[in-house]
PDB file of C-alpha atoms in Angstrom:
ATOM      1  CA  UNK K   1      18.128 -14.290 -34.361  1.00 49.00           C
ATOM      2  CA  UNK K   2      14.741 -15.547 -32.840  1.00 48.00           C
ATOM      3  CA  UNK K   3      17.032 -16.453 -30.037  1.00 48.00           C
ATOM      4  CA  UNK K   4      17.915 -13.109 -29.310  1.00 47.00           C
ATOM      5  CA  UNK K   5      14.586 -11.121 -29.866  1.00 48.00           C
ATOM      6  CA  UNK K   6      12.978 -13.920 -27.308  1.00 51.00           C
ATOM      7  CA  UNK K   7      15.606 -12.738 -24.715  1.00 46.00           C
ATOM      8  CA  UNK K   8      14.792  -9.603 -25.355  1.00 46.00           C
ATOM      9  CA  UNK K   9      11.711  -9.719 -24.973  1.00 54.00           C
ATOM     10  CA  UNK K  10      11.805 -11.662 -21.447  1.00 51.00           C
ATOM     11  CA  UNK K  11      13.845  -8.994 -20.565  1.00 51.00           C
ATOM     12  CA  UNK K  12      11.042  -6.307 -21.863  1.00 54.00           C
ATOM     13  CA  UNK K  13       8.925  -7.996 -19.522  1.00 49.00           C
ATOM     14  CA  UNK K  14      10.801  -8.854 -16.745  1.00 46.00           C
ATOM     15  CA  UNK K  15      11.257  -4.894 -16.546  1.00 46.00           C
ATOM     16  CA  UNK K  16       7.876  -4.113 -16.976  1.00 46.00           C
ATOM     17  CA  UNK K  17       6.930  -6.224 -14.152  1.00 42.00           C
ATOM     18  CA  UNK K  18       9.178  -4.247 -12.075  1.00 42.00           C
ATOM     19  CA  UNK K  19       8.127  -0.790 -13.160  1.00 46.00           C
ATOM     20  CA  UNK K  20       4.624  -2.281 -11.645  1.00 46.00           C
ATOM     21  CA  UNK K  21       5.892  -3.388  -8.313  1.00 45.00           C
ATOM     22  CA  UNK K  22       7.544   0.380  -7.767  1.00 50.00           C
ATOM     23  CA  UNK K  23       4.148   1.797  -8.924  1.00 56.00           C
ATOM     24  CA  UNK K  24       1.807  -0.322  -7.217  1.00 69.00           C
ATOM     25  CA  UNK K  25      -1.603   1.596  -6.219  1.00 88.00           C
ATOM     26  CA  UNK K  26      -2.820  -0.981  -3.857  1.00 90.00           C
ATOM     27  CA  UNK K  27      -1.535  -3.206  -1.031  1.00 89.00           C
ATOM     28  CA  UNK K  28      -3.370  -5.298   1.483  1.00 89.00           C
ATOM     29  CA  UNK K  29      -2.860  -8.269   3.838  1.00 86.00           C
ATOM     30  CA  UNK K  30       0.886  -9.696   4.889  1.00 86.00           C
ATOM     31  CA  UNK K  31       2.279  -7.313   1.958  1.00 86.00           C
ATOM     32  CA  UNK K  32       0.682  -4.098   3.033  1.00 88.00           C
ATOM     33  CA  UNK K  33       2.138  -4.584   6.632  1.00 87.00           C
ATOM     34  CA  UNK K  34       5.039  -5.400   5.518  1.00 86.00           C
ATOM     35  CA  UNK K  35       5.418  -2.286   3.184  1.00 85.00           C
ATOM     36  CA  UNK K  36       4.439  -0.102   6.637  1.00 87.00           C
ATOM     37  CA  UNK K  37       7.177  -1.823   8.959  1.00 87.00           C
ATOM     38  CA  UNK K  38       9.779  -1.604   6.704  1.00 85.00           C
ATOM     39  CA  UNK K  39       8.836   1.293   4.709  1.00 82.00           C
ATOM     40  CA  UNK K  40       9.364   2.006   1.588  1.00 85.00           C
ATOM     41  CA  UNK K  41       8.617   5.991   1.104  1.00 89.00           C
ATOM     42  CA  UNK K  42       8.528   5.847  -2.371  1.00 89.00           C
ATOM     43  CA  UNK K  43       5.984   2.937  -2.427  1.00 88.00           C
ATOM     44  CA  UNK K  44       3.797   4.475   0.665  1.00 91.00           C
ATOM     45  CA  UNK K  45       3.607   7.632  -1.668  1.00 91.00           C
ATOM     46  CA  UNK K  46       1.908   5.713  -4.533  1.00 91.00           C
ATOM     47  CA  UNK K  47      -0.720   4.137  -2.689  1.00 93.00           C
ATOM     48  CA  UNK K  48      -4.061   4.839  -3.395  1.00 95.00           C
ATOM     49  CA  UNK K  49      -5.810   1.698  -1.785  1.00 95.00           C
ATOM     50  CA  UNK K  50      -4.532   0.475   1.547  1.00 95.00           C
ATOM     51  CA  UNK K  51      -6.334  -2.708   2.986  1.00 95.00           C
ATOM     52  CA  UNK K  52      -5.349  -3.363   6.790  1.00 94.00           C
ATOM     53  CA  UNK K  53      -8.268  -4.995   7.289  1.00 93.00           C
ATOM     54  CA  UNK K  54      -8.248  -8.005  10.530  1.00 92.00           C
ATOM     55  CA  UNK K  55      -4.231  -7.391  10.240  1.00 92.00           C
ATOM     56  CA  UNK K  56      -3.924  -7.688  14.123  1.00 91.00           C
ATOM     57  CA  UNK K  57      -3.176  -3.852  14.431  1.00 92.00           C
ATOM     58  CA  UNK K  58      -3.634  -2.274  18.379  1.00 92.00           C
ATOM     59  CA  UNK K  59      -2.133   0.999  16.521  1.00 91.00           C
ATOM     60  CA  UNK K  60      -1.325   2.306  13.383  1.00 92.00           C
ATOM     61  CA  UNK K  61       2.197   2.538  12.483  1.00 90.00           C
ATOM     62  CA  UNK K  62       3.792   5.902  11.725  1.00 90.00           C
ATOM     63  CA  UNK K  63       4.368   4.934   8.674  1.00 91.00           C
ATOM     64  CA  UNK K  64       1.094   5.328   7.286  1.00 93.00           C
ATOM     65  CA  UNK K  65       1.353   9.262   6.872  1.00 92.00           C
ATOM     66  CA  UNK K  66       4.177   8.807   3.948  1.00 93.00           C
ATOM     67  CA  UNK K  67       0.737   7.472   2.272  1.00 94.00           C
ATOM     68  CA  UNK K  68      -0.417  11.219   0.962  1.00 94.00           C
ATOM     69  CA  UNK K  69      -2.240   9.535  -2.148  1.00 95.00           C
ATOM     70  CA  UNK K  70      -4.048   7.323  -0.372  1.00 96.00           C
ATOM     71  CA  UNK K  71      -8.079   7.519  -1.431  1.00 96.00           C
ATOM     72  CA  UNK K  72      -9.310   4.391   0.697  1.00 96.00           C
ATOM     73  CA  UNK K  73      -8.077   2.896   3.974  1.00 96.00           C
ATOM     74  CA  UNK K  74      -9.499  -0.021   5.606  1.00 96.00           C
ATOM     75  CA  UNK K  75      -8.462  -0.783   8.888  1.00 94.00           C
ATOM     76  CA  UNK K  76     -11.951  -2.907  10.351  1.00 94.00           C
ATOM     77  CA  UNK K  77     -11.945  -5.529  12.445  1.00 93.00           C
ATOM     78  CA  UNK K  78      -8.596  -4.476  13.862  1.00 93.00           C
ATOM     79  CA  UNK K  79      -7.846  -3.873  18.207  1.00 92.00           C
ATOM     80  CA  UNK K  80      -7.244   0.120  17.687  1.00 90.00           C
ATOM     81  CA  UNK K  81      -8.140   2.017  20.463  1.00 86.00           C
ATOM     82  CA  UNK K  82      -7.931   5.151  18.540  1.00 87.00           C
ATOM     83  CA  UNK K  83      -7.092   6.528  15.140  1.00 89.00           C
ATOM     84  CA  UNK K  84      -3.726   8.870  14.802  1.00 89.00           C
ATOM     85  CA  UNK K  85      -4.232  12.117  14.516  1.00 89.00           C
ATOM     86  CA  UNK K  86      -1.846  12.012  11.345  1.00 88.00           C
ATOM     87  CA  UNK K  87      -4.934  10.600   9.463  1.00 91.00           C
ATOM     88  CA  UNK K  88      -5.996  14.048   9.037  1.00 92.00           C
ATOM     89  CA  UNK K  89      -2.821  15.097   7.107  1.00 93.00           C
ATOM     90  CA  UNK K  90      -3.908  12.547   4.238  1.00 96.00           C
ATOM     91  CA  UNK K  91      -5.513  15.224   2.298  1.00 95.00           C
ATOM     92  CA  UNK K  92      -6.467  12.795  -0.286  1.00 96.00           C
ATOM     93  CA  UNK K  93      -8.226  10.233   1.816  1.00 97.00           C
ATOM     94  CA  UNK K  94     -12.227   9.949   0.745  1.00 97.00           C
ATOM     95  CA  UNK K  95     -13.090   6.353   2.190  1.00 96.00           C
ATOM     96  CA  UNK K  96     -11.959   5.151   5.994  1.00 95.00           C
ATOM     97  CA  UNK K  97     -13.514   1.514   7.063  1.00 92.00           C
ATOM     98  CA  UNK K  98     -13.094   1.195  10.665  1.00 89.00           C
ATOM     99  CA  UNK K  99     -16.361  -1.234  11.824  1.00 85.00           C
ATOM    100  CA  UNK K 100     -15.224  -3.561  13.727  1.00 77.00           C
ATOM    101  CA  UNK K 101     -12.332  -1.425  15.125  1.00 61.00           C
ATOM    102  CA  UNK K 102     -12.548  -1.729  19.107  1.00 57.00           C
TER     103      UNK K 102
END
């Protein structure tokens, strides 16, 4: 019935949409702290874009070296005093913004 394909396809998409949230290549603002305070390894590991930018940050969280996919980080305008050494274990990482950074 027309019924039935039309729940089926809300369902299709209903899935898809939550096939993207597990695969998500990007994060930045509230949800990209979020994602590194209560981390989600498998999520970290898919990032390729990670946009920290005036988040508030004095450190970055451990977190951020479950990130091994990661191509661009941007972490300006934040209080860090320092960058983690683990930064150098993201093999994959091309692009670091840190102006602003104190």
């Amino acid at each position: 019935s027309a019924c039935g394909n039309q729940h089926f396809r809300r369902g299709q998409a209903m899935a898809a949409a939550e096939a993207r949230a597990e695969t998500e290549t990007e994060a930045s603002g509230d949800g990209a702290i979020k994602l590194l305070i209560q981390p989600n390894v498998a999520a970290l590991a898919q990032l390729r874009v990670l946009d920290l930018r005036r988040a508030g940050l004095d450190a970055l969280p451990d977190s951020l070296s479950h990130c091994q996919r990661i191509v661009r980080l941007d972490v300006g305008g934040n209080a860090l005093r320092d960058l983690p050494e683990s930064l150098a274990s993201l093999s994959e990482l091309k692009i670091l913004f840190a102006a602003g950074a104190q």
